[in-house]
Amino acid sequence: MSAKSLRNLIQYSILLMLLTLLGLFLLYPIALTVRGGFAEDPATGTGWTLDHLRLVFEDPLQITGLINSLKIAIAVTTTCIIISLPLATLSARFTFPGKKILNAAILVPLILPPFVGAIGISKLMGREGALNAMLGTDWDLLGNGKFWGVVIVEALHLYPIIYLNTVASLANLDPALDESAENLGAGGWKRFFKITLPLIRPGLFAGSTIVFIWSFTELGTPLMFDYSTVTPVQIFYGLKEVQNNAEPYALTLVLLFSAIMIYILGKLVFGRKGYAMYSKASRAGGETPLKPFWGFMATIAFGAVTVLALMPHIGVVLTSLAEPGSWYSSALPESLTFSHFEQALTAGESFNSIKNSLILSLLAMILNMGFGVLIGYILVRTKVIGRGLLDSLCMLPLAVPGLVMAFGYVAMTLRFPFGAGDPLEGTLAVFGTDPNPFPLLIIAYAVRRLPYIVRSTVAGLEQTSGELEEAAVNLGATRVAAVRKVIIPLIMANLIAGGLLVFSFSMLEVSDSLILAQRSDHFPITKMIYEFTNRLGDGQYIASAMGVWGMTLLTVTLVGSSVMMGKKLGSIFRDKFPWYTALNDDGDFLGFAKSGAWSPRGGYNWTAEITIYLADHAKGKGIGKALYSKLLETLKAQRFQVIVAGVAEPNPASVKLHQSIGMERTGYNKTMGYKHGEWIDVGYYQMILGDLSNPPPPVLSVSEALSTLDTLLRATHILRSAWTATLLYDESPFDTKCMIDPKTGSFIVAIMDDALDARDITLACPRDSFDSRVRIAVDLSNDVSEEQSDRFTAYHLPATTPLLAVATYEYAKLDSGEVVTPENCPLVNPLVSVMGSLCKALNSDRDRLSRLCEELSGVEHESPLAVGVDGTGIDIRASFGLVRLKLPSMISNPESALDSVNALLEKCDAMIEAIAEHSQTHKPDQWVLAHSARPEAWSDTRWPTRQELDHAADGRPVCAWCFDYHALVASSGALEHAKIDQHTKIDRGIMELAHDGTPTGVLYELAALRLWDCVPEPDADARKLLVLSACTHLEALGFNEVHDLKSQPWLGPLLAELRDEGQTTLSFELFPLIPDLEATLATRDQWESDQLKLAGTKIFTDGTLNSRTAWMLDPYTDTKTTGTPMMTPSEIDDAMLLSKSHGLPVAAHAIGDGAVRAVLDSIERTQSTNMGARIEHLELVHDEDIQRFAKLGVIASVQPCHLLPDIESLRACLSDRLDRVLPLRSLLESGLIAGLVASRDAPTARGYG
C-alpha cells in the first residue's frame, strides 16, 4: 500500500470513528427520546402508538405545565427585549459618561446560572425580603405561584444575549437611511419604528430565539422556586418512573416539537427575509455625544439595569455570609460569618460534590481536547468526503435543548446495549441499586460543550500553516509525531481557551447534573446546591456559598480564556521567529533556515540567533544563501536590530556562507557545545541588521511584518502569470510560437499604501529562481533605496509609498527573429501612464472615475493587469505560478471543419481584411472563427456588417467573437446554420436588426451562444493536441497550477490522461458551467486527484456594460433598460444549491449591481456562505451591498483594467452613478481580507495594439 493510500485509510478510519461516536452519544439519545414518545411498550421501546401523546393533551395538569412554560418563555423574552432594546440603542448611537465600563458590567449576569440566583432574589424580593424591609411594605413581588420569580431571575440572566445581538445589528445599519428619513421630516420615534426596528429585526429575532428556547426548556430555576406546574419540572419528576411509564417520553417529545414549531412560527412572522437586502453600513455611523443631563440619565439607566441584574448575585453573596436565621425581614443580614464557605469546601457532601464536578469537568475537558484535535484536523487538514456532516454534527448540541439531551441519555441507559440483560448492562446506569452515572456525565458534559472546543481548534488550525507539518514529515517525523510535536504546540492557546470554556461551563451544568445524578455520592456541584436549598437550617446558606465559589471559578476561567486568546499564545510559538524550508520540484526536503531568541532576557528582545541545515545533496548549490537571504529579509521587516550565529568549527563551508551574507566573526569559545558525540568549538558571527535607533521600535510578529510583503510578492507572480497565459493560449498578439523573452521581460508590482498596514516594506526579487525573468521596477515620487547582492535586487520602500500598479511586457517573435520593443509595439507605452493614473485614483472611492475620464480618453490599449480582492483566503503560494483561464474556450483545428482568425486588430477594416485573407486558402464549407477586441476600442468604432463578412469569406460561415464571448457578429451562412432570422425569438438574447428589419449579424448573450452551439467541435485527437500544446507553453514559462473557469466535461479525463502519460505536470482546478456539471461529475471518480480537482462551478447571471446587457438595479441613462438577466433568482438558487450539495463553490459572472445583488441574495437564501463563492468581473456595486461580501464570505473579483475599454460606455450609460464603479477601496475597508489575486477569466480583458 502506498503512503498516500495508507494516509487516506487512516483519515477515513478516524472520520468513521468520530461519526460513530457522535451517532451513539448525540443522535442515538435524541432518537430514543423521539421513539419513546411513540413506543407502545415503554420498557422495551417497541411498537407504535399515539396514545401517549393523546394522553398528554388530555391531561389538564400537563396542558397547564405546557402553557406555563410557554408563558414563562414569552414573559422572559419580552422582558429581555424591553430591557435590551433601549440600552442597545443608547450604546450604539450615543456616547455618555462611563459608557465603556457600563458596557462591560452589563454582561456580568452571564457568570451566574439563574437557578443559583433564585436563592438571592428570594432573599431580596420575597415577602420577608430586604426590599419590603427597607420600604416598610408587604408586597408579594414574586407571587404565590412563583411565576414572576422565575421570569425575573431568568430575564436578568439572559437579557445580555439580546443586548449583544441588538447592538451588533444597530452597528450594521447604514446611517444614511436614518438621515434621509430625518431630512424628509420624520421624527425620532417614527424613524425608529419605521426604519430602525424593521432593519434590526433579524438580529433581534436571533437573540430572542436563544432566550425563548432557553427559558422554555429551563429546568433549574423553576425547581429552585418549587414551581412544579411547568413541563421541564414535570419531566424531571417523572424520571423515576421512566422505565415503565411513557409519559416522560411523551412530555419531552412535546417539549422538543413545541420548541421547534414555535421557532418556525417565529421565523415566519418575525424573521422573514423581507429586509435581507439591507446590509452593513457603507460608512460608519458616528456616535452622538449626549448633553450633560441626558448623558447623566443614560448613565443612570445603564447603572440601574446593571445593579438590578446584579441583585441575584448580591443576594447570593449576602446569603452566603449571613448567619442562619439572621436575615429575615431585614435590609441586611444582622450577623455575618465566613463559615459557610469553609463548609462548602470541607463538609462531606459538599466537598464530595465539588470533587465530583472537578473530576467530571476535567475529564470532559481532556476528552474534548483530544477529540477536538482529531475533529479539527479532519475538518481543516483533510479533504475526506463527509467532513461537512462531521462539522454539522459537532454544532448540533447548540440547537438541542439541554433537557432533551439529558432525558435522551436516561433513555439510552435503558436500551440496548446498556439495558438490563444487555452486554453492557451497568456500564451506564442512572437508576437501580448500583447506578453508575459518571461515564454518562462525562460524555454528556463533553457532547454539550463540544462546539466550543471544535470551533476553537478549527480556528487555531486555520491560522497555522500546513507547511510546518509537512516540513516535519520531510525531516523524517511520522505524521503522528508531527502533529504531536509541531501542530499541537502551535494551537495550544486555542486548545487551552476552548478547554477552559468546556471546564467552566461543565462545572455549572444544570440539566445533565440534575437528571443524570440520582444518588448523593454521585452529585455534581449544581445538584448538591439544589439539594442544599431543600435542607432546613443552614442548607440555603451553604448552597449560596457553593454558588459564590462557582461564580468565582467561572469568572476566573472565562477571564483566563479571554486573556489566553487575547495574547494569542499560539502566535508566541508560531509567529515570533521565522523559519523557512526549501523543497525541490518533487517536494523533497533540501534544508531549512530558522531563527530564535538569543537570550530570554528583555534586553535582548531585538537580537535573534540564526541557524541553517542543508541536506547533503543540497550543499554547494546556493540554497543556503537563498534561505538565509529570505530569513534576514523577514527578520529585518520584524525590526530585529542584531543577528548572531554560532558556527561549529572547523567548518570552512559554513564560515564562508555566514561571511557571504555580511556577518563578521566576533568571538570564539572552546568546547562550547556537544554535537554528534563530541564536544565542539563554536565561532560566533554577528551582523547589524537595523539602524540601532534609540529606543528601538517594538519587534513585529512574522505575520505582521510580512503581511504586506507576502501580498505584493504573490501579486507579482500571479499578475505576471495571468497575462502570460492569456497571450499564449489565445495565440496573440502574434502566433502559437509567441513567448516572452526572458532577457527583456519586465514587471512593475502594485503597492497599496492605505489598503495595508502602514509600515516600511522591502521587496526582494531572487535572480536565479522562478523569478529570473521578472524585474521589479519602482517608479515612485518617494525616495526608494536599491540594494544589490549576488542573488537579489532589493527595494526598500517607505510606508508613504502611493498606490501604483503597472504591468509591461516585451515580446520576441521567434519565427522571424524580430524583437518587439516599446517603440514598435503600441501595447507598452500607453499602458504605463494609463495604469499608473488609474490605480493611483483608486485611493479615492467617490468621483474617482469622473476624474479619470479625460486621462483615459483616446487610449486604445486595454491593460492586461487584473487586480482582485480575496475575501475568503484562497491559497495562493508566492513560490508558484498561478493562472486562471478558460482552457480551451477558443480552439483552432485546420484539419477539421474549423479555421481560426485570432489576431490583435485595431479597426473593423483590419478584421474584414484578415478574414478575407484567411478564407482564400480554405474550403468553401469551412467555418471561419475570429476573436478580437471590442469595437468601441477600434479606431473606427464600428462592427463589420453581415454583408461585409459574406463578401470577405466568400459565403463561408463566419463567427467573429467580440465583447469577450458576450457578443459576436455572424455571416449569413452562419445565421442559416443556426436557423436565425428576423422572426427568431431568443429568450435572454438580443439580435440586432437593420433599418429594413433584417439581422445585422450582431448577436448578444444567449443569441450568440445559440449560434456558437452550431459550430462543429474538434475531435478527441485534435483536443488532445491543442490542450497539450497549451500545457507545454505554460510549463515552459514556469507555471504549475491552472484554474479553468469554464471547463468542459471532456477536459478532466483528457488532463488525467496527459498526466498519466507524463506529458504534463501541471495541476488543474476545474470550474464547469452548471449545465456541464452532471456530465463532469459522471467521470469525476475516474480523473480527480490531488493535482486535478473539481474546484467549483461557473454561472453567468448577466452580460456586459458595453452591450447594455449587464443587469442593473436602475435603468441605464441612455437606453432606459435594466439590462438582460441571464438567470432568474430561482435559477441562481438552484445553481447554488446544486453546487452546495456537491460541496462546490460558485464563481458567478455578475457585472451590474442588479446581478451582484441577486447573487448575494441567493448566497444568503441558500446558506452558501463562506464556501469560497466569488463574483467575477465585479464592476458596479450598490453601496448597500459592499459590506455583504465580508459578511457572507464572498470574494469580490475586481479588474480595474476593464475601465479602459468601458470608459466611453460608462460615460454614456451610467453617468449618474460613476461613484459605484469598481469600489475597490470600499471593498478593502469593508472587512475583506486585503490581498491581490489573479482575477483572469481569460480572455476577459485582452491587450491589443
Coordinates of N, CA and C in Angstrom, one line a residue, residues 829-887:
N829 N 3.8 51.5 -24.3 CA 4.0 52.8 -23.8 C 2.7 53.4 -23.1
P830 N 1.6 53.4 -23.7 CA 0.4 54.0 -23.0 C 0.1 53.3 -21.7
L831 N 0.4 52.0 -21.7 CA 0.0 51.1 -20.6 C 0.5 51.7 -19.3
V832 N 1.8 52.1 -19.3 CA 2.4 52.6 -18.0 C 1.7 53.8 -17.5
S833 N 1.5 54.8 -18.3 CA 0.9 56.0 -17.8 C -0.6 55.8 -17.5
V834 N -1.3 55.1 -18.3 CA -2.7 54.9 -18.0 C -2.9 54.1 -16.7
M835 N -2.2 53.0 -16.6 CA -2.5 52.2 -15.4 C -1.9 52.9 -14.1
G836 N -0.9 53.7 -14.3 CA -0.4 54.5 -13.2 C -1.4 55.4 -12.7
S837 N -2.0 56.2 -13.6 CA -3.1 57.1 -13.2 C -4.3 56.4 -12.7
L838 N -4.7 55.3 -13.3 CA -5.9 54.6 -12.9 C -5.7 54.1 -11.5
C839 N -4.7 53.4 -11.2 CA -4.5 52.8 -9.9 C -4.3 53.8 -8.8
K840 N -3.6 54.9 -9.1 CA -3.5 55.9 -8.1 C -4.8 56.5 -7.7
A841 N -5.7 56.6 -8.7 CA -7.0 57.1 -8.4 C -7.9 56.2 -7.5
L842 N -7.5 55.0 -7.5 CA -8.3 54.0 -6.7 C -8.1 54.3 -5.2
N843 N -7.2 55.2 -4.8 CA -7.1 55.5 -3.4 C -8.3 56.3 -3.0
S844 N -9.1 56.8 -3.9 CA -10.3 57.5 -3.5 C -11.5 56.8 -4.2
D845 N -12.6 56.7 -3.4 CA -13.7 56.0 -4.0 C -14.6 56.9 -4.8
R846 N -15.1 57.9 -4.1 CA -16.1 58.8 -4.7 C -15.5 59.6 -5.8
D847 N -16.3 59.7 -6.9 CA -15.9 60.5 -8.0 C -14.6 60.2 -8.7
R848 N -14.0 59.1 -8.4 CA -12.6 58.9 -8.9 C -12.7 58.6 -10.4
L849 N -13.8 58.0 -10.9 CA -13.9 57.7 -12.3 C -14.1 58.9 -13.2
S850 N -14.9 59.9 -12.7 CA -15.0 61.1 -13.5 C -13.7 61.8 -13.6
R851 N -12.8 61.8 -12.6 CA -11.5 62.4 -12.8 C -10.6 61.7 -13.8
L852 N -10.9 60.4 -14.0 CA -10.1 59.7 -14.9 C -10.5 59.8 -16.4
C853 N -11.8 60.2 -16.6 CA -12.3 60.2 -17.9 C -11.4 60.9 -18.9
E854 N -11.0 62.1 -18.6 CA -10.2 62.8 -19.5 C -8.9 62.2 -19.8
E855 N -8.3 61.6 -18.7 CA -7.0 61.0 -18.8 C -7.0 59.7 -19.7
L856 N -8.2 59.0 -19.7 CA -8.3 57.8 -20.4 C -8.8 58.0 -21.8
S857 N -9.3 59.2 -22.1 CA -9.9 59.5 -23.4 C -8.9 59.2 -24.5
G858 N -9.3 58.5 -25.5 CA -8.5 58.2 -26.7 C -7.5 57.1 -26.5
V859 N -7.4 56.6 -25.3 CA -6.4 55.5 -25.1 C -7.0 54.2 -25.7
E860 N -6.3 53.6 -26.6 CA -6.9 52.4 -27.4 C -6.2 51.1 -26.9
H861 N -5.7 51.1 -25.7 CA -5.0 49.9 -25.3 C -5.5 49.4 -24.0
E862 N -5.9 48.2 -24.0 CA -6.5 47.6 -22.8 C -5.4 46.9 -22.0
S863 N -5.4 47.2 -20.7 CA -4.3 46.7 -19.8 C -4.5 45.2 -19.5
P864 N -3.4 44.5 -19.4 CA -3.5 43.1 -19.0 C -3.6 42.9 -17.5
L865 N -3.5 44.0 -16.8 CA -3.4 43.8 -15.3 C -4.8 43.5 -14.7
A866 N -4.8 42.5 -13.8 CA -6.0 42.2 -13.2 C -5.8 42.2 -11.7
V867 N -6.6 43.0 -11.0 CA -6.4 43.1 -9.5 C -7.7 42.6 -8.9
G868 N -7.6 41.7 -7.9 CA -8.8 41.2 -7.2 C -8.7 41.4 -5.7
V869 N -9.8 41.2 -5.0 CA -9.8 41.2 -3.6 C -10.2 39.9 -3.1
D870 N -9.4 39.3 -2.2 CA -9.6 37.9 -1.7 C -10.3 38.0 -0.4
G871 N -11.6 37.5 -0.4 CA -12.4 37.6 0.8 C -12.4 36.4 1.6
T872 N -11.9 35.3 1.2 CA -12.0 34.0 1.9 C -10.7 33.3 2.1
G873 N -9.6 33.9 1.7 CA -8.4 33.3 2.0 C -8.0 32.2 1.0
I874 N -8.2 32.4 -0.3 CA -7.7 31.4 -1.3 C -6.2 31.2 -1.2
D875 N -5.8 29.9 -1.2 CA -4.4 29.6 -1.1 C -3.6 30.0 -2.3
I876 N -2.9 31.0 -2.2 CA -2.0 31.4 -3.4 C -0.6 31.4 -2.9
R877 N 0.2 30.5 -3.4 CA 1.6 30.4 -2.8 C 2.5 31.3 -3.6
A878 N 3.3 32.0 -2.9 CA 4.2 33.0 -3.5 C 5.2 32.4 -4.3
S879 N 5.5 31.1 -4.1 CA 6.6 30.4 -4.8 C 6.1 29.7 -6.1
F880 N 4.9 29.8 -6.4 CA 4.4 29.1 -7.5 C 3.7 30.1 -8.5
G881 N 3.7 29.7 -9.8 CA 2.9 30.5 -10.7 C 1.4 30.0 -10.7
L882 N 0.5 30.9 -10.9 CA -0.9 30.6 -10.9 C -1.6 31.3 -12.0
V883 N -2.4 30.6 -12.7 CA -3.1 31.2 -13.9 C -4.5 30.7 -13.9
R884 N -5.4 31.6 -14.2 CA -6.8 31.3 -14.3 C -7.3 31.6 -15.7
L885 N -7.8 30.6 -16.4 CA -8.2 30.8 -17.8 C -9.2 29.8 -18.2
K886 N -9.8 30.1 -19.4 CA -10.7 29.1 -20.0 C -9.8 28.2 -20.9
L887 N -9.8 26.9 -20.6 CA -8.8 26.1 -21.4 C -9.6 24.9 -21.9

